[in-house]
Short mmCIF file of C-alpha atoms and ligand atoms in Angstrom, two decimals:
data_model
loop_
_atom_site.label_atom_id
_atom_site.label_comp_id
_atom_site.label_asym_id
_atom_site.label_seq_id
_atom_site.Cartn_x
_atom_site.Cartn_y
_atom_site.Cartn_z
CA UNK A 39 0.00 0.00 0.00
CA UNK A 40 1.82 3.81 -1.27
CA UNK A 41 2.06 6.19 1.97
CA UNK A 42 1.43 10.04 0.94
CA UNK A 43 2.66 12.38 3.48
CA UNK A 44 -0.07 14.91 3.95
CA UNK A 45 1.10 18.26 5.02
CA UNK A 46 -1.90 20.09 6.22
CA UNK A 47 -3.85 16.94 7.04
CA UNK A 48 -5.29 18.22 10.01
CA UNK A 49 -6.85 21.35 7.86
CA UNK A 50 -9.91 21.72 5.87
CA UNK A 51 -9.00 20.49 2.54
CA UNK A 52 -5.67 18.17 3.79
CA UNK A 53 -8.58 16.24 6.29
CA UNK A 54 -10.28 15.44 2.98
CA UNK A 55 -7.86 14.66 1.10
CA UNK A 56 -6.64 12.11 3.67
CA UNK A 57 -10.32 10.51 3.48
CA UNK A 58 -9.65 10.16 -0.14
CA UNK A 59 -6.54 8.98 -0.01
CA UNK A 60 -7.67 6.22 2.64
CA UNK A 61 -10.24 5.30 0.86
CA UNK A 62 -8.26 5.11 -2.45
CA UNK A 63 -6.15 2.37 -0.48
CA UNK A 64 -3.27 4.75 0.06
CA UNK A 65 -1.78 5.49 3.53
CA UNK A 66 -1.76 9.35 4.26
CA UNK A 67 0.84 10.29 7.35
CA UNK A 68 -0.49 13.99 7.87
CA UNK A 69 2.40 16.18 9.36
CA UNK A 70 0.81 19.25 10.60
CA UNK A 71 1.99 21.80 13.00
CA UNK A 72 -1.79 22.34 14.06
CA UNK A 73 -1.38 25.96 14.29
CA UNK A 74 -4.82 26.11 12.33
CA UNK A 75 -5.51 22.97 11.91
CA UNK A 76 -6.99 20.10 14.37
CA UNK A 77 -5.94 16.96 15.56
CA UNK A 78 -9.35 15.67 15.54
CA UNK A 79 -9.59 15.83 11.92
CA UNK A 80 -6.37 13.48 11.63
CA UNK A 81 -8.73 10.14 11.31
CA UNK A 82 -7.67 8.02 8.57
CA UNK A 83 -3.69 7.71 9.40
CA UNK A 84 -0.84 8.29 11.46
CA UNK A 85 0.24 11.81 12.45
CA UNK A 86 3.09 13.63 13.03
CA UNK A 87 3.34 17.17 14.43
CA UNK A 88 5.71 19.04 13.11
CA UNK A 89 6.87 22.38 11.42
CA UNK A 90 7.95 23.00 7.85
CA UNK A 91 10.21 25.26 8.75
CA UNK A 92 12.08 23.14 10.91
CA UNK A 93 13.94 21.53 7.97
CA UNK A 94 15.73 18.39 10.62
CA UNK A 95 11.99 17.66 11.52
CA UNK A 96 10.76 17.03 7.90
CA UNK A 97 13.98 15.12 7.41
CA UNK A 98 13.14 12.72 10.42
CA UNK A 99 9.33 12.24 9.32
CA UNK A 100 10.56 11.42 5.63
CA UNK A 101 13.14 8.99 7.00
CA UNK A 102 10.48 7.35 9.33
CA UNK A 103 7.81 6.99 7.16
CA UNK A 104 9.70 6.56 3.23
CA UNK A 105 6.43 7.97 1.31
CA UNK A 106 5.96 7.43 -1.98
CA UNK A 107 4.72 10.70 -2.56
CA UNK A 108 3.65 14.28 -0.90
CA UNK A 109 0.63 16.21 -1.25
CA UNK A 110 1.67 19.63 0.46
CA UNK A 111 -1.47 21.48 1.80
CA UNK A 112 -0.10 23.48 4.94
CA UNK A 113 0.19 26.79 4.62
CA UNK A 114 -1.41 30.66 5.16
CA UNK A 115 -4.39 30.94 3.32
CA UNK A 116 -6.57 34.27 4.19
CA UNK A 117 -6.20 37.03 1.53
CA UNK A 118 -7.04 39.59 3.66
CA UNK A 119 -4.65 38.63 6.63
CA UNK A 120 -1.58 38.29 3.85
CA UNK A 121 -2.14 42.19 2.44
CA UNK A 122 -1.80 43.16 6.60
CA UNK A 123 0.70 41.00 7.51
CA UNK A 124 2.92 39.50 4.02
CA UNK A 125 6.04 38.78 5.71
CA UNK A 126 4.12 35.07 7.80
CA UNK A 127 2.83 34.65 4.36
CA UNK A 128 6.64 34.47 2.51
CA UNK A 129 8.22 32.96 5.90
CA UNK A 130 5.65 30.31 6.54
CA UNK A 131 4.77 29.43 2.70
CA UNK A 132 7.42 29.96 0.84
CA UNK A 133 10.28 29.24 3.15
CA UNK A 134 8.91 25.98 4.58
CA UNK A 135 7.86 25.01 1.07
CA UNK A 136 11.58 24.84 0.06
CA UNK A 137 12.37 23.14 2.70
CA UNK A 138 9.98 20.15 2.43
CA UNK A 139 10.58 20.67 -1.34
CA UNK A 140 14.73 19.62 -0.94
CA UNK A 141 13.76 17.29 1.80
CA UNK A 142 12.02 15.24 -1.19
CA UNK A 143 14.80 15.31 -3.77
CA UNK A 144 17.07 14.78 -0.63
CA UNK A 145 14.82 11.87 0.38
CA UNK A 146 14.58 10.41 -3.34
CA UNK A 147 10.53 11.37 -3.11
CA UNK A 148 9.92 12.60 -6.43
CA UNK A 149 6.19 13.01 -6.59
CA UNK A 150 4.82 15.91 -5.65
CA UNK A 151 0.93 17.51 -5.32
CA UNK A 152 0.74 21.14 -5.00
CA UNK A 153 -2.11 22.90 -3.80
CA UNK A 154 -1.89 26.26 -5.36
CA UNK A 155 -4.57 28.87 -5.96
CA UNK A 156 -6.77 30.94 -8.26
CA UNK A 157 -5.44 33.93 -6.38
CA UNK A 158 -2.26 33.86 -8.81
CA UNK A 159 -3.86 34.96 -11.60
CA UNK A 160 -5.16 38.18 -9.89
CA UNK A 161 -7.79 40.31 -11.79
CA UNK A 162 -7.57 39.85 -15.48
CA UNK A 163 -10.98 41.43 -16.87
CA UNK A 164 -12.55 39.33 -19.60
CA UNK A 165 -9.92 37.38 -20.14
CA UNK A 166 -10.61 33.54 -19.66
CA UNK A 167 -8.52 31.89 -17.27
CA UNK A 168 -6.89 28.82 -17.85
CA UNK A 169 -3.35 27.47 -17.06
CA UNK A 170 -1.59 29.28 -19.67
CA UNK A 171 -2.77 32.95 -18.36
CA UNK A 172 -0.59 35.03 -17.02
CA UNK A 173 -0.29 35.35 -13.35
CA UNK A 174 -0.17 38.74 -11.59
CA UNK A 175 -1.10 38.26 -7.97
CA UNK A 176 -3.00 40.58 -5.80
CA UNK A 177 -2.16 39.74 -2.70
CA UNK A 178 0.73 38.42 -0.64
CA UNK A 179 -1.11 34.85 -0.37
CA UNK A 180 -1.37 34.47 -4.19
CA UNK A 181 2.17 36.00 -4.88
CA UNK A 182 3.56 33.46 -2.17
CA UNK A 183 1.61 30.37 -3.97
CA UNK A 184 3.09 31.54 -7.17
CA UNK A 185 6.75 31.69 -5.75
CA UNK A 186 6.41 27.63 -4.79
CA UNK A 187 5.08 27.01 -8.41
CA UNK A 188 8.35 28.56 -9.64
CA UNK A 189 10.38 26.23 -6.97
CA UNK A 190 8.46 23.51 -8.00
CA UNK A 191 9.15 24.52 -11.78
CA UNK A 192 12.88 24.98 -10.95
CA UNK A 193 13.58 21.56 -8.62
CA UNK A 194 11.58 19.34 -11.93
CA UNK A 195 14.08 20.91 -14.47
CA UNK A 196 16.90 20.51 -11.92
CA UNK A 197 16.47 17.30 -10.35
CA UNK A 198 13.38 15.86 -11.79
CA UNK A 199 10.73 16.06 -9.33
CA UNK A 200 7.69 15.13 -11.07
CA UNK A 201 4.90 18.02 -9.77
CA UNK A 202 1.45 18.50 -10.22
CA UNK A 203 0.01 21.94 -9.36
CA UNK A 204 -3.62 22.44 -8.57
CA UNK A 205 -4.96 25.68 -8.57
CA UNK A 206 -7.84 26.04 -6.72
CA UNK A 207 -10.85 28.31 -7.17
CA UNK A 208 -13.10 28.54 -4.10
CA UNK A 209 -13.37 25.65 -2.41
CA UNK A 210 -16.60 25.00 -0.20
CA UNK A 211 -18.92 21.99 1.19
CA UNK A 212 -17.84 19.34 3.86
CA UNK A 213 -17.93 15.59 4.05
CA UNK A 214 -21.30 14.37 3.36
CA UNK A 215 -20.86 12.24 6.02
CA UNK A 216 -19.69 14.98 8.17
CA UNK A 217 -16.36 12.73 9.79
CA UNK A 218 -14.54 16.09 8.56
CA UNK A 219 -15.35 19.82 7.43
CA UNK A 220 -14.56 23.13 7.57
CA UNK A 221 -13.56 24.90 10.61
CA UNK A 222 -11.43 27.47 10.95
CA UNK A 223 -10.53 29.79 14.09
CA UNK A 224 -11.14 32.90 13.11
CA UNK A 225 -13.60 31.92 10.09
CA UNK A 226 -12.89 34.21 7.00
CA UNK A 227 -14.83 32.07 4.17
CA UNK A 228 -18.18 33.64 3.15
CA UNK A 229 -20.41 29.92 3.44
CA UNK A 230 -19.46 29.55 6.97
CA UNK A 231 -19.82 32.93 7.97
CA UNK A 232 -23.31 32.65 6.28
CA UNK A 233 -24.19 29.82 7.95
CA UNK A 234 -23.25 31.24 11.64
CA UNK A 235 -25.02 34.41 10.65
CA UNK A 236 -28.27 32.06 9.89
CA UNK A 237 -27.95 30.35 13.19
CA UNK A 238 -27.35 33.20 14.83
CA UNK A 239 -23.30 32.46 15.78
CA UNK A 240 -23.28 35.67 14.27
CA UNK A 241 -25.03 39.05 13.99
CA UNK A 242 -25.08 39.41 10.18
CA UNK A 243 -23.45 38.48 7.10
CA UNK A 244 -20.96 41.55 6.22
CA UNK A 245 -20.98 41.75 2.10
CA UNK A 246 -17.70 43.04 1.35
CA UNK A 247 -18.27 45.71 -1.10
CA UNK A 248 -21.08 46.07 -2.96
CA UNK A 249 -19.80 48.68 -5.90
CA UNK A 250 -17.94 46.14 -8.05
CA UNK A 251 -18.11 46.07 -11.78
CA UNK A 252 -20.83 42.94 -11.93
CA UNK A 253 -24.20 42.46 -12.77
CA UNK A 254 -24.99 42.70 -8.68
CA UNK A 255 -22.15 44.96 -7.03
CA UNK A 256 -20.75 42.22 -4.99
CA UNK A 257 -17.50 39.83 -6.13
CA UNK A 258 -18.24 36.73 -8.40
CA UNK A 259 -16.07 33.60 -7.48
CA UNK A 260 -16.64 29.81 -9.10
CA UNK A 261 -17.09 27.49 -6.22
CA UNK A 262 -15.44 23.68 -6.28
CA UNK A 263 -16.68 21.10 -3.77
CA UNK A 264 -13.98 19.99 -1.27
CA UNK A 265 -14.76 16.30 -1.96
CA UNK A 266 -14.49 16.84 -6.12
CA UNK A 267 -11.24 18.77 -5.20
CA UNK A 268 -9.71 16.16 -3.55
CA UNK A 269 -10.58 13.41 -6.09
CA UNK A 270 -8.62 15.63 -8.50
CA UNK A 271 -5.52 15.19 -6.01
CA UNK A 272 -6.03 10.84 -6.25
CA UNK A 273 -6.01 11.71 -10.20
CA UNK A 274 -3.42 13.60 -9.71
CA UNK A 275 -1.26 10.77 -7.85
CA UNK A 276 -2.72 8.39 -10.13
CA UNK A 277 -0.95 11.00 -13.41
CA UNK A 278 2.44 10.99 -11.32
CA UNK A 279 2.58 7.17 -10.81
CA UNK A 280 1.72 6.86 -14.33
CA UNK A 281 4.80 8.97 -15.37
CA UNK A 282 2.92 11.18 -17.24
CA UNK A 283 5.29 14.14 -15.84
CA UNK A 284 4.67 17.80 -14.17
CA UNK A 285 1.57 19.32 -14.97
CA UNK A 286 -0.58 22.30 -13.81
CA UNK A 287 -4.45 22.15 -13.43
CA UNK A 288 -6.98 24.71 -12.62
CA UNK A 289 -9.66 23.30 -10.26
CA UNK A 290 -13.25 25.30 -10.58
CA UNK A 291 -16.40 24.25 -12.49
CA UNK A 292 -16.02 27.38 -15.04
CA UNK A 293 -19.46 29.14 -13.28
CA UNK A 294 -19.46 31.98 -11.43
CA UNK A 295 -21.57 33.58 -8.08
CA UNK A 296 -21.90 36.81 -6.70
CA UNK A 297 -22.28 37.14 -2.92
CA UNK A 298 -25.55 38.02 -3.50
CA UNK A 299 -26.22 35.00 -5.11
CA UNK A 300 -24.47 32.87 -2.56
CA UNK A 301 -26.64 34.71 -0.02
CA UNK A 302 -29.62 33.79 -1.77
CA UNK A 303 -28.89 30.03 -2.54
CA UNK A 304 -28.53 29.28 1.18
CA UNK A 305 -31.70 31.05 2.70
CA UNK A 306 -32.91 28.60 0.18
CA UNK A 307 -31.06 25.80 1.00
CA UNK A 308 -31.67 26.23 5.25
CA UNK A 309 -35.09 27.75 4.64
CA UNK A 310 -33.85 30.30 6.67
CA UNK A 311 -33.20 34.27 6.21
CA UNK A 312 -29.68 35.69 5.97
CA UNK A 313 -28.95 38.79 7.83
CA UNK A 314 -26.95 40.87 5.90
CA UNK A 315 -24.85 44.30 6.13
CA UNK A 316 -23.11 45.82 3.39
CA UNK A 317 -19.85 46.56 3.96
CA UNK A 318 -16.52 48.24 2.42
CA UNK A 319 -14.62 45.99 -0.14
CA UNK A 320 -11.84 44.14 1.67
CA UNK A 321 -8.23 45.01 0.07
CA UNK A 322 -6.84 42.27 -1.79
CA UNK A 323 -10.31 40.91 -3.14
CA UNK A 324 -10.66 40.30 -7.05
CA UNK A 325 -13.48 41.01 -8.88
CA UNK A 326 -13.94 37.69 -10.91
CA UNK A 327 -12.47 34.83 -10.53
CA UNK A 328 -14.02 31.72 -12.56
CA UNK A 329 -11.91 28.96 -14.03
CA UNK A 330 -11.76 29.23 -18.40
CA UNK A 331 -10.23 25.41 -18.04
CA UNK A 332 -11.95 21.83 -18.30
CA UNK A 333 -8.11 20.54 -18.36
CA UNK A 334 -8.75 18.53 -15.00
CA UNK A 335 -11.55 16.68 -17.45
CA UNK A 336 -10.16 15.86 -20.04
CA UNK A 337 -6.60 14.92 -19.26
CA UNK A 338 -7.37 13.98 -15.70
CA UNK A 339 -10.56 12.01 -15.95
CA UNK A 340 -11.92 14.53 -13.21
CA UNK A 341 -15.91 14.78 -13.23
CA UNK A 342 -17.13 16.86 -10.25
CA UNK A 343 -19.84 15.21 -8.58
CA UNK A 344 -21.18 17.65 -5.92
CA UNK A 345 -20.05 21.09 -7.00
CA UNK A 346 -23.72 22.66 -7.39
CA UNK A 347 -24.09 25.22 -5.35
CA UNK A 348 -27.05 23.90 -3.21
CA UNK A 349 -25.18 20.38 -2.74
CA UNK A 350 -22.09 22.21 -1.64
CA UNK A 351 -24.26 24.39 0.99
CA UNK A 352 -26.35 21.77 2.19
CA UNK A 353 -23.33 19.75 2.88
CA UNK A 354 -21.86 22.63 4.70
CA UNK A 355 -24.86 23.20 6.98
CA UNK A 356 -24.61 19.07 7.50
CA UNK A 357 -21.67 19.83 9.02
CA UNK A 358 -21.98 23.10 10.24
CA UNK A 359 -24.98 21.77 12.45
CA UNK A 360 -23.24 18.19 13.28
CA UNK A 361 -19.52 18.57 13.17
CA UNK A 362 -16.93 20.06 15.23
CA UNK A 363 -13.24 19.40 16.43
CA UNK A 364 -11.52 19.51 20.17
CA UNK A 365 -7.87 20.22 20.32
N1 UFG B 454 -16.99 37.73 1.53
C1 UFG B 454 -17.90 38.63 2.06
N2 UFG B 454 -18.08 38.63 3.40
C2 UFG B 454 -17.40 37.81 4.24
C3 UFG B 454 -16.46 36.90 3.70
C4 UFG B 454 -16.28 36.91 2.33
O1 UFG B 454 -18.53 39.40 1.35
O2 UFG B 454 -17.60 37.88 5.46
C5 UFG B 454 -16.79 37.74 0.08
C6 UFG B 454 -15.36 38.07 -0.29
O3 UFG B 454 -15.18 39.45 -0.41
C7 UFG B 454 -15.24 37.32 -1.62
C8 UFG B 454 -16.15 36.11 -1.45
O4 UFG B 454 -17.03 36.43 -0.39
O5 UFG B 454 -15.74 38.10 -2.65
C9 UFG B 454 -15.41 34.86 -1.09
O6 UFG B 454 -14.56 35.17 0.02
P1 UFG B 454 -13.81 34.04 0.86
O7 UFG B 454 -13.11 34.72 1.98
O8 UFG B 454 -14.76 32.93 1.18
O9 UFG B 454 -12.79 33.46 -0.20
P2 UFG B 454 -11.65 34.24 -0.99
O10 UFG B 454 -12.14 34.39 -2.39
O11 UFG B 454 -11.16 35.45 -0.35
O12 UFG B 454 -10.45 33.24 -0.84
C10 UFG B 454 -10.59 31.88 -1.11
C11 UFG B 454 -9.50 31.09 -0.43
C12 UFG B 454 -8.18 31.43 -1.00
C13 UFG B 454 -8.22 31.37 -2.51
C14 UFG B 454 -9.31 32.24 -3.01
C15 UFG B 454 -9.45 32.32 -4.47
O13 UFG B 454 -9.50 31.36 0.96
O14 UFG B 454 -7.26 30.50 -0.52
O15 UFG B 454 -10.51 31.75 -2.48
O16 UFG B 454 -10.54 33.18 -4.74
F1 UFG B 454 -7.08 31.79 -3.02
#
């Protein structure tokens, strides 16, 4: 049975991805340093706290364990944090990416998953993008994302390690069967907010700027289902093993919804009114961001199942109402 080493397992999306992986037949070791993520959500394989900036610790966990391959989730992900306080983002990001990235080569592990973003494209009005547009980040979060894409570019021609970069568009939903899901301390993600503001966790819904340039005033973004995402990442493995070499791959479902629209799908999906207050725009936010790519389908195989916007609510509220994680 192949062992991935997950960093990030104990986050949102790495949890997942270890449930895939598991059920897949692989073994995922999640190394986390559980600064946002949670122990709890470590279910489906061993675990191994640790640091990726402590370079003698990744070096220990690679020696222990001898994966086959790495999926590398952990890092900084809140655009508006990054454009108030960059320098975590470049430390934490890119610095401890390098270091698990020459760890690998050092350790002969020459597959590698990348979970990149959306957010390194930046705004590029009317223009469709795919994997060959150019990338001009907004923010320190995207600009650090990019920087390990050009490692990971760099270390393939140098050395040969065999990458596949994912760039996500907004990822949302839980587990249907609510073993793992999103929870984050502070949340920053519009569906969760939402559904604490419905519940009353929250006061209101702030909309964050409502003077954009689309049809509604408030930001469009393409929403991906964290299960359909991390089927793409067992594809991905599955491309790697196959020797089919590096490769990038945008991750969205090519449609696009405004806040407004968001809003309005989930007082239908929870039968339940949103309280909302319009706000100021936060800095760092693109206007549109909607994948121009069905790469991931037709080289891949990839066929999102549950990335409707409804599903992907009503599996959040599943486990926004069921689900939670202790320390
Ligand atoms: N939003 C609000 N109010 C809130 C929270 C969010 O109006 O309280 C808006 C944002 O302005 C944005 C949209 O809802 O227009 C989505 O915001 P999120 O914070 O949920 O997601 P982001 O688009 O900022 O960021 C997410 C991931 C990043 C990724 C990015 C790509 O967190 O890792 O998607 O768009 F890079």
């Amino acid at each position: 049975m192949a062992t991935v080493l997950v960093t990030g397992g104990a986050g949102y999306i790495g949890s997942h991805a270890c449930k895939a992986l598991a059920q897949a037949g692989y073994t995922p070791v999640t190394f986390d340093n559980l600064s946002t993520g949670w122990q709890d959500a470590v279910r489906f394989g061993p675990f191994e706290q640790g640091d990726l900036l402590d370079r003698a610790c990744i070096d220990e966990v690679l020696a222990r364990h001898r994966p086959d391959a790495i999926m590398h989730f952990a890092a900084f992900s809140q655009v508006g944090e990054s454009m108030q306080n960059p320098g975590k983002y470049w430390r934490n990001n890119v610095w401890g990416s390098q270091n698990l990235i020459e760890a690998a080569v050092d350790a002969g592990c020459m597959d590698f998953v990348f979970s990149s973003t959306c957010a390194t494209y930046g705004d590029q009005d009317n223009v469709v993008l795919d994997e060959n547009s150019e990338q001009h980040p907004m923010n320190s979060y995207g600009a650090s994302k990019r920087a390990i894409e050009d490692i990971l570019k760099d270390f393939g021609a140098a050395y040969g390690l065999n990458h596949v970069i994912f760039r996500y568009f907004n990822v949302a939903g839980a587990d249907p069967d609510a073993e793992v899901g999103e929870f984050h301390h502070p949340e920053t993600h519009l569906i969760p907010l939402m559904l604490d503001a419905i519940d009353g966790k929250r006061d209101a819904l702030t909309i964050f700027g409502t003077d954009y340039d689309t049809p509604d005033g408030t930001c469009i973004r393409d929403y991906v289902h964290v299960c359909d995402l991390v089927d793409a990442h067992v594809l991905g493995l599955k491309w790697l093993e196959g020797g089919k070499g590096s490769k990038v791959f945008n991750l969205g479902t090519g449609s696009g919804f405004s806040v407004r629209e968001v809003v309005n799908h989930s007082a239908a999906v929870t039968n339940q009114k949103v309280p909302i207050v319009e706000g100021d725009r936060r800095p760092g936010d693109c206007t549109r961001l909607v994948s121009g790519s069905t790469r991931a389908e037709t080289e891949l195989g990839w066929q999102p199942k549950r990335s409707d916007l409804p599903t992907m609510i009503a599996d959040a509220w599943r486990w926004h109402r069921l689900g939670h994680y202790e320390k």
